PDB file of N, CA and C in Angstrom:
ATOM      1  N   MET A   9       0.839  -1.171   0.000  1.00  0.00           N
ATOM      2  CA  MET A   9       0.000   0.000   0.000  1.00  0.00           C
ATOM      3  C   MET A   9       0.885   1.235   0.000  1.00  0.00           C
ATOM      4  N   ALA A  10       0.694   2.049  -0.990  1.00  0.00           N
ATOM      5  CA  ALA A  10       1.498   3.258  -1.126  1.00  0.00           C
ATOM      6  C   ALA A  10       0.865   4.395  -0.332  1.00  0.00           C
ATOM      7  N   LEU A  11       1.704   5.228   0.204  1.00  0.00           N
ATOM      8  CA  LEU A  11       1.212   6.395   0.933  1.00  0.00           C
ATOM      9  C   LEU A  11       0.887   7.506  -0.049  1.00  0.00           C
ATOM     10  N   GLU A  12      -0.239   8.159   0.185  1.00  0.00           N
ATOM     11  CA  GLU A  12      -0.640   9.266  -0.668  1.00  0.00           C
ATOM     12  C   GLU A  12      -0.831  10.517   0.188  1.00  0.00           C
ATOM     13  N   ASN A  13      -0.745  11.634  -0.454  1.00  0.00           N
ATOM     14  CA  ASN A  13      -0.957  12.900   0.213  1.00  0.00           C
ATOM     15  C   ASN A  13      -2.423  12.974   0.678  1.00  0.00           C
ATOM     16  N   ILE A  14      -2.650  13.373   1.909  1.00  0.00           N
ATOM     17  CA  ILE A  14      -4.005  13.381   2.465  1.00  0.00           C
ATOM     18  C   ILE A  14      -4.917  14.374   1.736  1.00  0.00           C
ATOM     19  N   SER A  15      -4.351  15.387   1.134  1.00  0.00           N
ATOM     20  CA  SER A  15      -5.182  16.373   0.432  1.00  0.00           C
ATOM     21  C   SER A  15      -5.891  15.765  -0.774  1.00  0.00           C
ATOM     22  N   LYS A  16      -5.409  14.634  -1.284  1.00  0.00           N
ATOM     23  CA  LYS A  16      -6.080  13.987  -2.409  1.00  0.00           C
ATOM     24  C   LYS A  16      -7.370  13.284  -1.985  1.00  0.00           C
ATOM     25  N   LEU A  17      -7.540  13.063  -0.691  1.00  0.00           N
ATOM     26  CA  LEU A  17      -8.737  12.404  -0.196  1.00  0.00           C
ATOM     27  C   LEU A  17      -9.940  13.339  -0.156  1.00  0.00           C
ATOM     28  N   PHE A  18      -9.684  14.619  -0.079  1.00  0.00           N
ATOM     29  CA  PHE A  18     -10.756  15.597   0.032  1.00  0.00           C
ATOM     30  C   PHE A  18     -10.869  16.377  -1.273  1.00  0.00           C
ATOM     31  N   SER A  19     -12.074  16.637  -1.665  1.00  0.00           N
ATOM     32  CA  SER A  19     -12.276  17.414  -2.882  1.00  0.00           C
ATOM     33  C   SER A  19     -12.822  18.789  -2.515  1.00  0.00           C
ATOM     34  N   GLU A  20     -12.612  19.722  -3.387  1.00  0.00           N
ATOM     35  CA  GLU A  20     -13.113  21.076  -3.193  1.00  0.00           C
ATOM     36  C   GLU A  20     -14.580  21.107  -3.611  1.00  0.00           C
ATOM     37  N   ARG A  21     -15.482  21.005  -2.651  1.00  0.00           N
ATOM     38  CA  ARG A  21     -16.911  21.032  -2.953  1.00  0.00           C
ATOM     39  C   ARG A  21     -17.552  22.186  -2.213  1.00  0.00           C
ATOM     40  N   VAL A  22     -18.375  22.886  -2.924  1.00  0.00           N
ATOM     41  CA  VAL A  22     -19.146  23.956  -2.314  1.00  0.00           C
ATOM     42  C   VAL A  22     -20.596  23.515  -2.321  1.00  0.00           C
ATOM     43  N   THR A  23     -21.165  23.424  -1.147  1.00  0.00           N
ATOM     44  CA  THR A  23     -22.563  23.026  -1.073  1.00  0.00           C
ATOM     45  C   THR A  23     -23.428  24.270  -1.054  1.00  0.00           C
ATOM     46  N   ALA A  24     -24.376  24.315  -1.941  1.00  0.00           N
ATOM     47  CA  ALA A  24     -25.267  25.467  -2.006  1.00  0.00           C
ATOM     48  C   ALA A  24     -26.332  25.350  -0.917  1.00  0.00           C
ATOM     49  N   ILE A  25     -26.644  26.455  -0.322  1.00  0.00           N
ATOM     50  CA  ILE A  25     -27.678  26.487   0.705  1.00  0.00           C
ATOM     51  C   ILE A  25     -29.008  26.739   0.014  1.00  0.00           C
ATOM     52  N   SER A  26     -29.968  25.877   0.258  1.00  0.00           N
ATOM     53  CA  SER A  26     -31.277  26.021  -0.367  1.00  0.00           C
ATOM     54  C   SER A  26     -32.141  26.993   0.432  1.00  0.00           C
ATOM     55  N   GLY A  27     -33.278  27.346  -0.144  1.00  0.00           N
ATOM     56  CA  GLY A  27     -34.208  28.249   0.521  1.00  0.00           C
ATOM     57  C   GLY A  27     -34.744  27.685   1.820  1.00  0.00           C
ATOM     58  N   SER A  28     -34.975  26.383   1.847  1.00  0.00           N
ATOM     59  CA  SER A  28     -35.475  25.766   3.083  1.00  0.00           C
ATOM     60  C   SER A  28     -34.408  25.772   4.174  1.00  0.00           C
ATOM     61  N   ASP A  29     -33.128  25.658   3.783  1.00  0.00           N
ATOM     62  CA  ASP A  29     -32.043  25.740   4.762  1.00  0.00           C
ATOM     63  C   ASP A  29     -31.971  27.142   5.370  1.00  0.00           C
ATOM     64  N   ILE A  30     -32.175  28.149   4.548  1.00  0.00           N
ATOM     65  CA  ILE A  30     -32.162  29.530   5.038  1.00  0.00           C
ATOM     66  C   ILE A  30     -33.319  29.758   5.995  1.00  0.00           C
ATOM     67  N   GLY A  31     -34.500  29.285   5.621  1.00  0.00           N
ATOM     68  CA  GLY A  31     -35.664  29.418   6.503  1.00  0.00           C
ATOM     69  C   GLY A  31     -35.460  28.718   7.827  1.00  0.00           C
ATOM     70  N   TYR A  32     -34.888  27.508   7.782  1.00  0.00           N
ATOM     71  CA  TYR A  32     -34.642  26.754   9.017  1.00  0.00           C
ATOM     72  C   TYR A  32     -33.592  27.454   9.882  1.00  0.00           C
ATOM     73  N   GLY A  33     -32.535  27.973   9.263  1.00  0.00           N
ATOM     74  CA  GLY A  33     -31.491  28.663  10.021  1.00  0.00           C
ATOM     75  C   GLY A  33     -32.016  29.900  10.716  1.00  0.00           C
ATOM     76  N   ILE A  34     -32.836  30.663  10.019  1.00  0.00           N
ATOM     77  CA  ILE A  34     -33.421  31.862  10.613  1.00  0.00           C
ATOM     78  C   ILE A  34     -34.405  31.487  11.719  1.00  0.00           C
ATOM     79  N   GLU A  35     -35.164  30.431  11.488  1.00  0.00           N
ATOM     80  CA  GLU A  35     -36.104  29.962  12.517  1.00  0.00           C
ATOM     81  C   GLU A  35     -35.373  29.568  13.794  1.00  0.00           C
ATOM     82  N   ARG A  36     -34.299  28.815  13.670  1.00  0.00           N
ATOM     83  CA  ARG A  36     -33.524  28.403  14.845  1.00  0.00           C
ATOM     84  C   ARG A  36     -32.899  29.613  15.543  1.00  0.00           C
ATOM     85  N   PHE A  37     -32.406  30.581  14.764  1.00  0.00           N
ATOM     86  CA  PHE A  37     -31.832  31.789  15.349  1.00  0.00           C
ATOM     87  C   PHE A  37     -32.874  32.529  16.182  1.00  0.00           C
ATOM     88  N   LEU A  38     -34.053  32.732  15.617  1.00  0.00           N
ATOM     89  CA  LEU A  38     -35.096  33.460  16.341  1.00  0.00           C
ATOM     90  C   LEU A  38     -35.613  32.681  17.544  1.00  0.00           C
ATOM     91  N   GLN A  39     -35.745  31.372  17.428  1.00  0.00           N
ATOM     92  CA  GLN A  39     -36.202  30.565  18.561  1.00  0.00           C
ATOM     93  C   GLN A  39     -35.207  30.643  19.708  1.00  0.00           C
ATOM     94  N   THR A  40     -33.935  30.661  19.382  1.00  0.00           N
ATOM     95  CA  THR A  40     -32.902  30.765  20.419  1.00  0.00           C
ATOM     96  C   THR A  40     -32.870  32.176  21.014  1.00  0.00           C
ATOM     97  N   ALA A  41     -32.917  33.179  20.159  1.00  0.00           N
ATOM     98  CA  ALA A  41     -32.832  34.568  20.637  1.00  0.00           C
ATOM     99  C   ALA A  41     -34.047  34.958  21.473  1.00  0.00           C
ATOM    100  N   LEU A  42     -35.227  34.497  21.073  1.00  0.00           N
ATOM    101  CA  LEU A  42     -36.454  34.885  21.758  1.00  0.00           C
ATOM    102  C   LEU A  42     -36.943  33.849  22.759  1.00  0.00           C
ATOM    103  N   ARG A  43     -36.247  32.737  22.846  1.00  0.00           N
ATOM    104  CA  ARG A  43     -36.564  31.660  23.785  1.00  0.00           C
ATOM    105  C   ARG A  43     -38.020  31.200  23.649  1.00  0.00           C
ATOM    106  N   SER A  44     -38.415  30.932  22.412  1.00  0.00           N
ATOM    107  CA  SER A  44     -39.779  30.485  22.150  1.00  0.00           C
ATOM    108  C   SER A  44     -39.777  29.518  20.970  1.00  0.00           C
ATOM    109  N   GLN A  45     -40.579  28.494  21.057  1.00  0.00           N
ATOM    110  CA  GLN A  45     -40.736  27.530  19.971  1.00  0.00           C
ATOM    111  C   GLN A  45     -41.906  27.896  19.055  1.00  0.00           C
ATOM    112  N   ARG A  46     -42.593  28.991  19.342  1.00  0.00           N
ATOM    113  CA  ARG A  46     -43.785  29.380  18.592  1.00  0.00           C
ATOM    114  C   ARG A  46     -43.457  30.312  17.428  1.00  0.00           C
ATOM    115  N   ILE A  47     -42.334  30.065  16.763  1.00  0.00           N
ATOM    116  CA  ILE A  47     -41.914  30.852  15.609  1.00  0.00           C
ATOM    117  C   ILE A  47     -41.639  29.893  14.460  1.00  0.00           C
ATOM    118  N   GLN A  48     -42.189  30.198  13.297  1.00  0.00           N
ATOM    119  CA  GLN A  48     -41.957  29.403  12.099  1.00  0.00           C
ATOM    120  C   GLN A  48     -41.517  30.336  10.978  1.00  0.00           C
ATOM    121  N   CYS A  49     -40.553  29.898  10.178  1.00  0.00           N
ATOM    122  CA  CYS A  49     -40.039  30.721   9.089  1.00  0.00           C
ATOM    123  C   CYS A  49     -40.014  29.919   7.802  1.00  0.00           C
ATOM    124  N   ARG A  50     -40.172  30.645   6.694  1.00  0.00           N
ATOM    125  CA  ARG A  50     -39.997  30.016   5.385  1.00  0.00           C
ATOM    126  C   ARG A  50     -39.478  31.059   4.413  1.00  0.00           C
ATOM    127  N   ASN A  51     -38.744  30.574   3.441  1.00  0.00           N
ATOM    128  CA  ASN A  51     -38.211  31.427   2.397  1.00  0.00           C
ATOM    129  C   ASN A  51     -39.254  31.531   1.300  1.00  0.00           C
ATOM    130  N   ASP A  52     -39.459  32.727   0.776  1.00  0.00           N
ATOM    131  CA  ASP A  52     -40.474  32.942  -0.246  1.00  0.00           C
ATOM    132  C   ASP A  52     -39.985  32.631  -1.649  1.00  0.00           C
ATOM    133  N   GLY A  53     -38.875  31.967  -1.776  1.00  0.00           N
ATOM    134  CA  GLY A  53     -38.347  31.616  -3.083  1.00  0.00           C
ATOM    135  C   GLY A  53     -37.280  32.583  -3.573  1.00  0.00           C
ATOM    136  N   GLY A  54     -37.360  33.810  -3.194  1.00  0.00           N
ATOM    137  CA  GLY A  54     -36.360  34.808  -3.574  1.00  0.00           C
ATOM    138  C   GLY A  54     -35.569  35.225  -2.361  1.00  0.00           C
ATOM    139  N   SER A  55     -35.521  36.530  -2.147  1.00  0.00           N
ATOM    140  CA  SER A  55     -34.778  37.038  -0.993  1.00  0.00           C
ATOM    141  C   SER A  55     -35.704  37.396   0.164  1.00  0.00           C
ATOM    142  N   GLY A  56     -36.983  37.062   0.050  1.00  0.00           N
ATOM    143  CA  GLY A  56     -37.943  37.379   1.101  1.00  0.00           C
ATOM    144  C   GLY A  56     -38.114  36.247   2.095  1.00  0.00           C
ATOM    145  N   ILE A  57     -38.406  36.611   3.330  1.00  0.00           N
ATOM    146  CA  ILE A  57     -38.623  35.652   4.413  1.00  0.00           C
ATOM    147  C   ILE A  57     -39.977  35.941   5.043  1.00  0.00           C
ATOM    148  N   THR A  58     -40.775  34.900   5.245  1.00  0.00           N
ATOM    149  CA  THR A  58     -42.037  35.026   5.965  1.00  0.00           C
ATOM    150  C   THR A  58     -41.871  34.378   7.323  1.00  0.00           C
ATOM    151  N   ILE A  59     -42.181  35.124   8.374  1.00  0.00           N
ATOM    152  CA  ILE A  59     -42.038  34.645   9.742  1.00  0.00           C
ATOM    153  C   ILE A  59     -43.419  34.648  10.381  1.00  0.00           C
ATOM    154  N   ARG A  60     -43.814  33.513  10.899  1.00  0.00           N
ATOM    155  CA  ARG A  60     -45.097  33.404  11.594  1.00  0.00           C
ATOM    156  C   ARG A  60     -44.818  33.307  13.090  1.00  0.00           C
ATOM    157  N   ALA A  61     -45.339  34.292  13.838  1.00  0.00           N
ATOM    158  CA  ALA A  61     -45.144  34.345  15.286  1.00  0.00           C
ATOM    159  C   ALA A  61     -46.433  33.943  15.984  1.00  0.00           C
ATOM    160  N   GLY A  62     -46.313  33.280  17.118  1.00  0.00           N
ATOM    161  CA  GLY A  62     -47.468  32.775  17.843  1.00  0.00           C
ATOM    162  C   GLY A  62     -48.258  33.826  18.595  1.00  0.00           C
ATOM    163  N   THR A  63     -47.620  34.906  18.992  1.00  0.00           N
ATOM    164  CA  THR A  63     -48.301  35.958  19.752  1.00  0.00           C
ATOM    165  C   THR A  63     -47.883  37.332  19.219  1.00  0.00           C
ATOM    166  N   CYS A  64     -48.641  38.334  19.614  1.00  0.00           N
ATOM    167  CA  CYS A  64     -48.311  39.709  19.214  1.00  0.00           C
ATOM    168  C   CYS A  64     -46.960  40.144  19.786  1.00  0.00           C
ATOM    169  N   ALA A  65     -46.691  39.735  21.013  1.00  0.00           N
ATOM    170  CA  ALA A  65     -45.421  40.103  21.647  1.00  0.00           C
ATOM    171  C   ALA A  65     -44.242  39.486  20.891  1.00  0.00           C
ATOM    172  N   LEU A  66     -44.386  38.251  20.433  1.00  0.00           N
ATOM    173  CA  LEU A  66     -43.317  37.624  19.649  1.00  0.00           C
ATOM    174  C   LEU A  66     -43.131  38.331  18.311  1.00  0.00           C
ATOM    175  N   ALA A  67     -44.220  38.739  17.684  1.00  0.00           N
ATOM    176  CA  ALA A  67     -44.124  39.452  16.413  1.00  0.00           C
ATOM    177  C   ALA A  67     -43.354  40.759  16.589  1.00  0.00           C
ATOM    178  N   GLN A  68     -43.624  41.480  17.665  1.00  0.00           N
ATOM    179  CA  GLN A  68     -42.898  42.718  17.932  1.00  0.00           C
ATOM    180  C   GLN A  68     -41.437  42.444  18.238  1.00  0.00           C
ATOM    181  N   ALA A  69     -41.160  41.362  18.967  1.00  0.00           N
ATOM    182  CA  ALA A  69     -39.780  41.017  19.296  1.00  0.00           C
ATOM    183  C   ALA A  69     -38.995  40.650  18.034  1.00  0.00           C
ATOM    184  N   VAL A  70     -39.648  39.993  17.084  1.00  0.00           N
ATOM    185  CA  VAL A  70     -38.989  39.670  15.816  1.00  0.00           C
ATOM    186  C   VAL A  70     -38.590  40.946  15.102  1.00  0.00           C
ATOM    187  N   LEU A  71     -39.466  41.936  15.083  1.00  0.00           N
ATOM    188  CA  LEU A  71     -39.157  43.207  14.427  1.00  0.00           C
ATOM    189  C   LEU A  71     -38.023  43.942  15.132  1.00  0.00           C
ATOM    190  N   VAL A  72     -37.956  43.815  16.445  1.00  0.00           N
ATOM    191  CA  VAL A  72     -36.859  44.434  17.197  1.00  0.00           C
ATOM    192  C   VAL A  72     -35.525  43.767  16.844  1.00  0.00           C
ATOM    193  N   HIS A  73     -35.565  42.466  16.577  1.00  0.00           N
ATOM    194  CA  HIS A  73     -34.351  41.703  16.252  1.00  0.00           C
ATOM    195  C   HIS A  73     -34.031  41.704  14.752  1.00  0.00           C
ATOM    196  N   GLU A  74     -34.657  42.566  13.979  1.00  0.00           N
ATOM    197  CA  GLU A  74     -34.457  42.565  12.523  1.00  0.00           C
ATOM    198  C   GLU A  74     -32.995  42.769  12.134  1.00  0.00           C
ATOM    199  N   TYR A  75     -32.323  43.718  12.752  1.00  0.00           N
ATOM    200  CA  TYR A  75     -30.916  43.972  12.417  1.00  0.00           C
ATOM    201  C   TYR A  75     -30.056  42.739  12.708  1.00  0.00           C
ATOM    202  N   ASP A  76     -30.248  42.140  13.892  1.00  0.00           N
ATOM    203  CA  ASP A  76     -29.485  40.949  14.250  1.00  0.00           C
ATOM    204  C   ASP A  76     -29.788  39.794  13.302  1.00  0.00           C
ATOM    205  N   LEU A  77     -31.028  39.693  12.884  1.00  0.00           N
ATOM    206  CA  LEU A  77     -31.438  38.649  11.950  1.00  0.00           C
ATOM    207  C   LEU A  77     -30.741  38.812  10.601  1.00  0.00           C
ATOM    208  N   ARG A  78     -30.713  40.020  10.089  1.00  0.00           N
ATOM    209  CA  ARG A  78     -30.036  40.280   8.818  1.00  0.00           C
ATOM    210  C   ARG A  78     -28.532  40.032   8.924  1.00  0.00           C
ATOM    211  N   LEU A  79     -27.947  40.416  10.032  1.00  0.00           N
ATOM    212  CA  LEU A  79     -26.515  40.199  10.246  1.00  0.00           C
ATOM    213  C   LEU A  79     -26.201  38.712  10.340  1.00  0.00           C
ATOM    214  N   PHE A  80     -27.044  37.943  11.048  1.00  0.00           N
ATOM    215  CA  PHE A  80     -26.873  36.493  11.148  1.00  0.00           C
ATOM    216  C   PHE A  80     -26.950  35.845   9.771  1.00  0.00           C
ATOM    217  N   ALA A  81     -27.933  36.235   8.974  1.00  0.00           N
ATOM    218  CA  ALA A  81     -28.105  35.648   7.645  1.00  0.00           C
ATOM    219  C   ALA A  81     -26.898  35.950   6.758  1.00  0.00           C
ATOM    220  N   GLN A  82     -26.374  37.143   6.871  1.00  0.00           N
ATOM    221  CA  GLN A  82     -25.224  37.511   6.052  1.00  0.00           C
ATOM    222  C   GLN A  82     -23.960  36.772   6.479  1.00  0.00           C
ATOM    223  N   ARG A  83     -23.707  36.725   7.777  1.00  0.00           N
ATOM    224  CA  ARG A  83     -22.469  36.110   8.271  1.00  0.00           C
ATOM    225  C   ARG A  83     -22.509  34.586   8.273  1.00  0.00           C
ATOM    226  N   GLU A  84     -23.571  34.017   8.787  1.00  0.00           N
ATOM    227  CA  GLU A  84     -23.631  32.566   8.985  1.00  0.00           C
ATOM    228  C   GLU A  84     -24.184  31.801   7.786  1.00  0.00           C
ATOM    229  N   LEU A  85     -25.158  32.382   7.091  1.00  0.00           N
ATOM    230  CA  LEU A  85     -25.800  31.674   5.989  1.00  0.00           C
ATOM    231  C   LEU A  85     -25.310  32.143   4.626  1.00  0.00           C
ATOM    232  N   GLY A  86     -24.622  33.269   4.595  1.00  0.00           N
ATOM    233  CA  GLY A  86     -24.075  33.767   3.346  1.00  0.00           C
ATOM    234  C   GLY A  86     -25.127  34.282   2.382  1.00  0.00           C
ATOM    235  N   CYS A  87     -26.198  34.848   2.896  1.00  0.00           N
ATOM    236  CA  CYS A  87     -27.254  35.378   2.036  1.00  0.00           C
ATOM    237  C   CYS A  87     -27.700  36.740   2.551  1.00  0.00           C
ATOM    238  N   THR A  88     -28.354  37.472   1.691  1.00  0.00           N
ATOM    239  CA  THR A  88     -28.897  38.775   2.048  1.00  0.00           C
ATOM    240  C   THR A  88     -30.411  38.687   2.008  1.00  0.00           C
ATOM    241  N   ILE A  89     -31.051  39.136   3.064  1.00  0.00           N
ATOM    242  CA  ILE A  89     -32.509  39.098   3.154  1.00  0.00           C
ATOM    243  C   ILE A  89     -33.049  40.405   2.587  1.00  0.00           C
ATOM    244  N   GLY A  90     -33.969  40.275   1.641  1.00  0.00           N
ATOM    245  CA  GLY A  90     -34.565  41.465   1.044  1.00  0.00           C
ATOM    246  C   GLY A  90     -35.717  41.989   1.874  1.00  0.00           C
ATOM    247  N   SER A  91     -36.778  41.203   1.981  1.00  0.00           N
ATOM    248  CA  SER A  91     -37.951  41.653   2.722  1.00  0.00           C
ATOM    249  C   SER A  91     -38.283  40.647   3.818  1.00  0.00           C
ATOM    250  N   ILE A  92     -38.804  41.164   4.899  1.00  0.00           N
ATOM    251  CA  ILE A  92     -39.239  40.329   6.029  1.00  0.00           C
ATOM    252  C   ILE A  92     -40.715  40.600   6.264  1.00  0.00           C
ATOM    253  N   CYS A  93     -41.513  39.550   6.222  1.00  0.00           N
ATOM    254  CA  CYS A  93     -42.946  39.660   6.472  1.00  0.00           C
ATOM    255  C   CYS A  93     -43.258  38.889   7.755  1.00  0.00           C
ATOM    256  N   VAL A  94     -43.779  39.577   8.759  1.00  0.00           N
ATOM    257  CA  VAL A  94     -44.100  38.941  10.044  1.00  0.00           C
ATOM    258  C   VAL A  94     -45.605  38.807  10.144  1.00  0.00           C
ATOM    259  N   LEU A  95     -46.070  37.580  10.343  1.00  0.00           N
ATOM    260  CA  LEU A  95     -47.494  37.279  10.438  1.00  0.00           C
ATOM    261  C   LEU A  95     -47.825  36.695  11.805  1.00  0.00           C
ATOM    262  N   LEU A  96     -49.091  36.832  12.202  1.00  0.00           N
ATOM    263  CA  LEU A  96     -49.563  36.201  13.435  1.00  0.00           C
ATOM    264  C   LEU A  96     -50.198  34.874  13.113  1.00  0.00           C
TER     265      LEU A  96
END
């Protein structure tokens, strides 16, 4: 058995993040930040995000965290959020 360079075992692959991955990542971020499981998120297919909050107070808290949410999406998910729609 011949020894080979370990770098040949790994390939340069870039995995694309899908819209559902972005929605799930934002949902987990908001659930952690707001300490509530009553938040659901989905990507609208483009750069828009729809967030469904369980209560009025959660909806307001999501709007307060908008800057942090956009920063998280840019840094961690590598995407830019265009519009945010918060529903009850």
